Coordinates of C-alpha atoms in Angstrom, one line a residue:
Chain I
M1123 CA -0.1 0.1 0.0
K1124 CA 1.3 3.3 -1.1
S1125 CA 0.3 6.6 0.2
H1126 CA -0.2 9.3 -2.4
E1127 CA 3.2 11.4 -1.6
E1128 CA 4.8 7.5 -2.4
I1129 CA 2.9 7.4 -5.9
L1130 CA 3.8 11.0 -6.8
E1131 CA 7.4 10.1 -6.0
I1132 CA 7.3 6.8 -8.1
L1133 CA 5.5 8.4 -10.8
K1134 CA 7.9 12.0 -11.2
T1135 CA 11.2 9.0 -11.4
K1136 CA 9.3 7.8 -14.2
F1137 CA 8.1 10.6 -16.4
G1138 CA 9.6 14.0 -14.8
E1139 CA 7.8 17.4 -16.4
A1140 CA 5.0 15.4 -17.5
I1141 CA 3.8 15.1 -13.9
I1142 CA 2.9 19.2 -13.5
G1143 CA 2.1 18.6 -9.6
M1144 CA 0.0 17.7 -7.0
M1145 CA -3.7 19.3 -5.5
E1146 CA -4.0 18.9 -1.9
D1147 CA -6.8 20.6 -0.1
T1148 CA -8.7 19.0 2.8
K1149 CA -11.9 18.8 0.9
N1150 CA -10.6 16.6 -1.6
D1151 CA -9.2 12.9 -2.0
P1152 CA -5.0 14.3 -2.8
T1153 CA -5.1 14.3 -7.1
I1154 CA -1.7 14.3 -9.2
I1155 CA -2.1 16.5 -12.4
V1156 CA -0.5 14.8 -15.3
D1157 CA 0.1 16.6 -18.8
S1158 CA -2.5 15.3 -21.3
T1159 CA -0.4 15.0 -24.3
K1160 CA 1.3 11.7 -21.7
I1161 CA -1.8 11.0 -20.5
L1162 CA -1.9 7.4 -22.0
E1163 CA 1.6 6.0 -21.3
V1164 CA 1.2 7.3 -17.2
M1165 CA -2.2 5.5 -17.0
Q1166 CA -0.6 2.4 -18.6
F1167 CA 1.8 2.9 -16.4
L1168 CA -0.2 3.1 -13.3
Y1169 CA -2.2 -0.2 -14.5
D1170 CA 1.3 -2.1 -15.3
D1171 CA 3.8 -1.1 -12.5
E1172 CA 4.1 -4.7 -9.6
N1173 CA 4.1 -1.7 -7.2
L1174 CA 1.0 0.5 -7.9
S1175 CA -1.4 -1.7 -9.6
F1176 CA -4.2 0.0 -10.6
D1177 CA -7.0 -2.0 -11.7
S1178 CA -9.8 -0.5 -11.9
L1179 CA -10.5 3.1 -12.8
M1180 CA -13.8 3.5 -9.8
N1181 CA -15.0 7.1 -12.4
L1182 CA -14.0 8.9 -14.9
S1183 CA -15.6 12.6 -15.3
G1184 CA -15.2 15.6 -17.5
V1185 CA -15.3 19.3 -15.9
D1186 CA -15.7 22.4 -16.8
D1187 CA -13.2 24.6 -15.2
A1188 CA -15.0 27.6 -16.8
N1189 CA -11.3 29.8 -16.1
G1190 CA -11.7 31.0 -19.3
E1191 CA -12.2 35.0 -20.7
K1192 CA -16.3 35.6 -20.0
V1193 CA -16.9 37.6 -23.1
K1194 CA -20.4 38.4 -25.6
D1195 CA -20.9 36.4 -28.8
E1196 CA -23.0 38.2 -32.1
A1197 CA -26.0 37.3 -29.8
E1198 CA -25.2 38.7 -26.9
N1199 CA -24.7 35.5 -25.1
E1200 CA -22.0 35.5 -22.8
I1201 CA -19.5 32.7 -24.1
I1202 CA -16.3 31.3 -22.4
K1203 CA -12.9 31.8 -24.8
G1204 CA -10.2 30.2 -24.0
G1205 CA -9.6 28.2 -20.5
T1206 CA -9.8 24.7 -20.0
L1207 CA -11.8 21.4 -19.8
S1208 CA -10.8 18.5 -17.5
V1209 CA -10.8 15.1 -17.1
Y1210 CA -10.7 13.4 -13.5
Y1211 CA -9.9 9.7 -12.9
H1212 CA -10.7 7.9 -9.6
L1213 CA -7.9 4.6 -9.6
Y1214 CA -8.1 1.5 -6.9
S1215 CA -5.8 -1.0 -6.5
M1216 CA -8.0 -4.4 -5.4
R1217 CA -4.9 -5.7 -5.2
I1218 CA -3.0 -3.7 -2.8
K1219 CA -5.9 -1.4 -1.6
H1220 CA -4.7 2.4 -1.7
K1221 CA -5.9 4.9 -4.4
I1222 CA -5.5 7.9 -6.1
T1223 CA -7.3 10.7 -7.9
I1224 CA -5.4 11.9 -11.7
R1225 CA -6.0 15.5 -12.9
T1226 CA -5.7 16.5 -16.8
S1227 CA -6.4 19.2 -18.6
V1228 CA -7.4 19.9 -22.0
P1229 CA -7.9 23.3 -23.8
R1230 CA -11.4 24.4 -24.3
E1231 CA -10.5 25.3 -27.8
N1232 CA -9.6 22.0 -28.7
P1233 CA -10.0 19.2 -25.8
E1234 CA -8.5 16.7 -27.7
L1235 CA -6.8 13.3 -25.2
E1236 CA -6.1 9.9 -25.9
S1237 CA -8.5 7.1 -24.6
V1238 CA -7.9 4.9 -21.7
E1239 CA -10.3 2.4 -22.9
N1240 CA -7.7 -0.4 -24.0
I1241 CA -6.8 -0.1 -20.4
W1242 CA -10.0 0.2 -18.2
K1243 CA -13.5 -1.1 -20.2
T1244 CA -15.0 0.5 -17.6
A1245 CA -13.9 4.3 -19.2
D1246 CA -16.0 3.0 -22.5
W1247 CA -19.4 4.9 -21.5
H1248 CA -17.7 7.1 -19.1
E1249 CA -15.9 8.9 -21.5
R1250 CA -18.4 8.8 -23.6
E1251 CA -20.4 10.5 -20.9
A1252 CA -17.5 13.4 -20.4
Y1253 CA -18.3 13.7 -24.2
D1254 CA -22.1 13.8 -24.5
M1255 CA -22.1 16.0 -21.5
Y1256 CA -18.4 18.5 -22.0
G1257 CA -17.6 17.7 -25.8
I1258 CA -14.3 16.3 -24.2
I1259 CA -13.1 14.2 -27.6
F1260 CA -11.0 11.1 -27.0
K1261 CA -9.1 9.6 -29.2
N1262 CA -9.1 5.7 -30.4
H1263 CA -12.2 5.2 -28.4
P1264 CA -14.1 2.6 -30.2
N1265 CA -17.4 4.2 -30.3
L1266 CA -17.2 8.0 -29.1
I1267 CA -21.1 8.7 -29.6
R1268 CA -23.5 10.4 -27.0
I1269 CA -24.8 8.3 -24.9
L1270 CA -27.4 10.4 -22.6
M1271 CA -28.7 12.8 -25.1
P1272 CA -30.3 12.2 -28.2
Y1273 CA -28.1 10.8 -31.1
D1274 CA -29.2 14.2 -33.2
W1275 CA -29.0 17.0 -30.3
E1276 CA -27.0 19.9 -31.9
A1277 CA -27.4 22.6 -29.7
G1278 CA -24.1 21.9 -28.0
Y1279 CA -22.7 20.0 -24.7
P1280 CA -24.9 20.4 -21.7
L1281 CA -22.9 20.8 -18.7
R1282 CA -20.7 23.4 -20.3
K1283 CA -21.1 26.5 -17.8
D1284 CA -21.8 28.9 -20.9
Y1285 CA -24.3 26.4 -22.5
K1286 CA -27.6 27.7 -24.1
N1287 CA -30.9 25.5 -24.1
P1288 CA -32.6 25.3 -28.2
E1289 CA -36.1 26.8 -27.9
Y1290 CA -37.2 23.9 -30.3
Y1291 CA -36.0 20.1 -30.4
K1292 CA -37.4 18.1 -33.2
G1293 CA -41.0 20.2 -33.0
M1294 CA -40.9 20.1 -28.6
K1295 CA -40.6 23.3 -27.1
V1296 CA -37.9 22.8 -24.2
P1297 CA -38.3 26.0 -22.6
Y1298 CA -40.6 25.8 -19.7
Chain R
M784 CA -73.5 0.4 -13.3
G785 CA -75.7 2.1 -16.0
L786 CA -76.4 -0.4 -18.0
L787 CA -78.6 -2.9 -15.6
D788 CA -80.7 -0.2 -14.5
K789 CA -82.5 -0.2 -17.6
E790 CA -85.9 -2.3 -18.4
F791 CA -85.7 -6.6 -18.6
A792 CA -88.2 -6.7 -21.2
E793 CA -88.1 -10.8 -20.7
S794 CA -85.7 -13.0 -18.5
N795 CA -82.0 -13.0 -19.8
I796 CA -82.4 -9.8 -22.2
V797 CA -81.6 -6.3 -21.2
I798 CA -82.7 -3.3 -23.2
T799 CA -80.0 -0.7 -23.3
K800 CA -78.8 1.6 -25.9
A801 CA -75.8 0.5 -27.8
E802 CA -73.8 3.5 -27.3
D803 CA -74.2 2.4 -23.5
L804 CA -72.9 -0.8 -24.0
M805 CA -70.0 0.4 -26.1
N806 CA -68.8 2.3 -23.2
W807 CA -69.5 0.2 -20.6
A808 CA -67.2 -2.4 -22.7
R809 CA -64.8 -0.2 -23.2
L810 CA -64.5 0.9 -19.3
S811 CA -64.4 -2.3 -18.0
S812 CA -61.3 -3.6 -20.1
L813 CA -58.7 -0.7 -20.4
W814 CA -56.0 -2.4 -21.0
Q815 CA -52.9 -0.8 -20.2
L816 CA -49.6 -0.8 -22.2
G817 CA -47.0 -2.3 -20.3
F818 CA -44.7 0.6 -20.1
G819 CA -42.9 2.7 -17.4
L820 CA -40.8 5.2 -17.1
A821 CA -39.1 6.5 -13.6
C822 CA -39.9 6.7 -10.1
C823 CA -44.2 6.6 -11.1
A824 CA -43.4 3.3 -12.6
I825 CA -43.0 1.7 -9.4
E826 CA -45.8 3.3 -7.9
M827 CA -48.0 2.4 -11.0
M828 CA -46.6 -1.9 -10.6
A829 CA -47.5 -1.5 -7.0
T830 CA -51.2 -0.7 -8.0
S831 CA -51.0 -3.6 -10.7
A832 CA -49.8 -6.0 -7.8
S833 CA -52.4 -8.0 -5.5
H834 CA -52.6 -5.0 -2.6
Y835 CA -54.2 -2.6 -4.7
D836 CA -55.1 -4.8 -7.7
F837 CA -55.6 -2.7 -11.3
D838 CA -57.2 -5.9 -12.7
R839 CA -60.1 -5.6 -10.7
F840 CA -61.1 -2.7 -12.6
G841 CA -60.6 -4.7 -16.1
V842 CA -56.6 -3.3 -16.2
I843 CA -53.8 -5.9 -17.5
P844 CA -50.6 -5.2 -18.7
R845 CA -50.4 -5.7 -22.7
P846 CA -46.2 -6.0 -24.2
S847 CA -47.6 -4.8 -27.2
P848 CA -49.2 -1.1 -28.5
R849 CA -51.1 -2.9 -30.8
Q850 CA -53.1 -4.9 -28.2
A851 CA -53.2 -1.8 -25.6
D852 CA -56.4 0.8 -24.9
I853 CA -54.8 3.1 -22.4
I854 CA -50.8 4.1 -21.7
I855 CA -50.3 5.5 -18.6
I856 CA -46.9 8.4 -19.0
S857 CA -45.4 7.1 -16.0
G858 CA -42.4 9.1 -14.5
T859 CA -39.6 11.6 -16.2
V860 CA -40.3 12.2 -20.1
T861 CA -36.7 13.1 -21.6
L862 CA -37.1 14.9 -25.4
K863 CA -35.2 11.8 -26.2
M864 CA -38.3 9.2 -24.7
A865 CA -40.7 11.8 -26.2
T866 CA -40.2 10.4 -29.9
R867 CA -40.3 7.4 -29.1
I868 CA -43.8 7.5 -26.6
K869 CA -44.9 9.5 -29.9
R870 CA -44.3 6.2 -31.9
L871 CA -45.7 3.9 -29.6
Y872 CA -48.8 6.2 -28.8
E873 CA -49.7 6.1 -32.7
Q874 CA -49.0 2.5 -33.0
M875 CA -52.1 2.1 -30.6
P876 CA -55.9 1.5 -32.3
D877 CA -58.3 3.7 -31.6
P878 CA -60.1 4.3 -29.5
K879 CA -57.0 5.1 -27.1
Y880 CA -56.8 7.1 -23.7
I881 CA -53.8 8.7 -22.0
I882 CA -53.2 9.0 -18.4
S883 CA -50.6 11.3 -17.6
M884 CA -48.9 10.4 -14.3
G885 CA -47.0 12.7 -11.6
S886 CA -45.6 15.8 -12.1
C887 CA -43.3 15.3 -14.5
A888 CA -45.6 14.3 -17.0
N889 CA -48.0 17.0 -15.8
C890 CA -45.6 19.6 -16.2
G891 CA -41.6 18.4 -16.3
G892 CA -41.6 18.6 -12.3
P893 CA -38.4 19.3 -10.9
Y894 CA -37.1 19.7 -13.9
W895 CA -39.0 22.6 -15.2
E896 CA -35.9 25.4 -14.9
H897 CA -33.0 23.1 -15.0
G898 CA -34.0 20.4 -17.0
Y899 CA -32.3 21.0 -19.9
H900 CA -33.5 17.2 -21.3
V901 CA -36.7 17.0 -19.8
L902 CA -40.1 17.4 -22.1
K903 CA -42.2 19.7 -19.8
G904 CA -45.0 18.0 -19.8
I905 CA -46.4 14.8 -22.1
D906 CA -49.2 17.0 -23.2
R907 CA -47.1 18.4 -25.2
V908 CA -46.7 15.2 -27.6
I909 CA -49.5 13.2 -27.4
P910 CA -53.3 14.6 -26.3
V911 CA -53.7 13.7 -22.0
D912 CA -57.3 12.5 -20.6
V913 CA -56.6 12.6 -17.1
Y914 CA -53.7 14.4 -15.1
V915 CA -53.0 12.5 -11.8
P916 CA -50.7 14.5 -9.9
G917 CA -47.9 14.2 -7.6
C918 CA -44.6 13.0 -6.6
P919 CA -45.3 10.1 -7.1
P920 CA -48.8 9.8 -6.5
R921 CA -50.3 7.2 -4.5
P922 CA -51.6 4.3 -6.1
E923 CA -55.1 5.5 -4.7
A924 CA -54.3 8.7 -6.6
L925 CA -53.8 6.6 -9.6
L926 CA -57.0 4.7 -8.9
E927 CA -58.7 8.0 -8.4
G928 CA -57.6 8.7 -11.8
L929 CA -58.3 5.8 -13.8
L930 CA -62.0 6.3 -12.1
K931 CA -62.2 9.8 -13.4
L932 CA -61.3 7.7 -17.3
Q933 CA -63.9 5.4 -16.6
E934 CA -66.2 8.3 -16.6
K935 CA -65.4 10.3 -19.2
I936 CA -65.6 7.2 -21.2
R937 CA -68.9 6.4 -20.0
H938 CA -70.1 9.5 -21.2
E939 CA -68.6 9.4 -25.5
S940 CA -70.6 9.0 -27.5
M941 CA -70.9 7.6 -31.0
V942 CA -72.4 10.1 -33.0
K943 CA -71.8 13.7 -31.1
K944 CA -68.3 14.9 -30.1
T945 CA -67.6 15.3 -26.8
V946 CA -65.5 17.5 -24.9

């Protein structure tokens, strides 16, 4: 069983610059921040390594950090430009019984990162949900389509902070 | 029941209006489409089970819309589901009736403001005969809704348009 400091040390010696840091506040589980371009290698290592052996992805979720600049578009709607969207991975090792949270951030204008579906099959639907709700694109995902919203939903990604609900969907009025 | 109050001419012969007979037959065997959506569906199933016994009103679930007279919209209707419900409704043969069960089906319920995915009332898609309020309604409330629907069917007419 490894503490989060030990896990951070192991990752830092293996990946160096790709491990950006650790978020430690009392409210959340300790979270290691990873460069999004290296996420697949880091996750594969966390799964494979003898001393870490994270065999279970408990949860994967998207987050809109809303840390960009708030501007008005042509239609006077407030939208967010720049900033990041994040993906959180909650990992647990059934064998060693330790856990860690991994965070990675992608730019809002181009939210792309590698899928971890090859490592944990759990990620399949979780990544589809993050795609559905936040528009985060997981490269090499086998079936990246909407999972909750209708397949032909064109109004955008509902859990983004600057999302605007449409007036109509297929002739049905949406607002109350 | 309205039907048997009429005159007996001979033994074993009941004289009644064809309209009354049709309505009585219809309201006494409302076959329900076996269809549930959310927590209201749990109450609907409880209503079907032995304690409340929907069957005593002639309500039995049918697995096909082709054999159903009534559809109970029991739960939150998402926009995605609304298109499917419309199709199910269109597949049912006439005459067909709709009970909207619970706040979600009536008007969107707790999702009325922030429910980006919820249809704010099933009556935006298909015509509703009886609204049953509650979140979710108790089985007694659903039974009351069914009795109201039976009352409505009892006063239908084959020649006059009913309101």
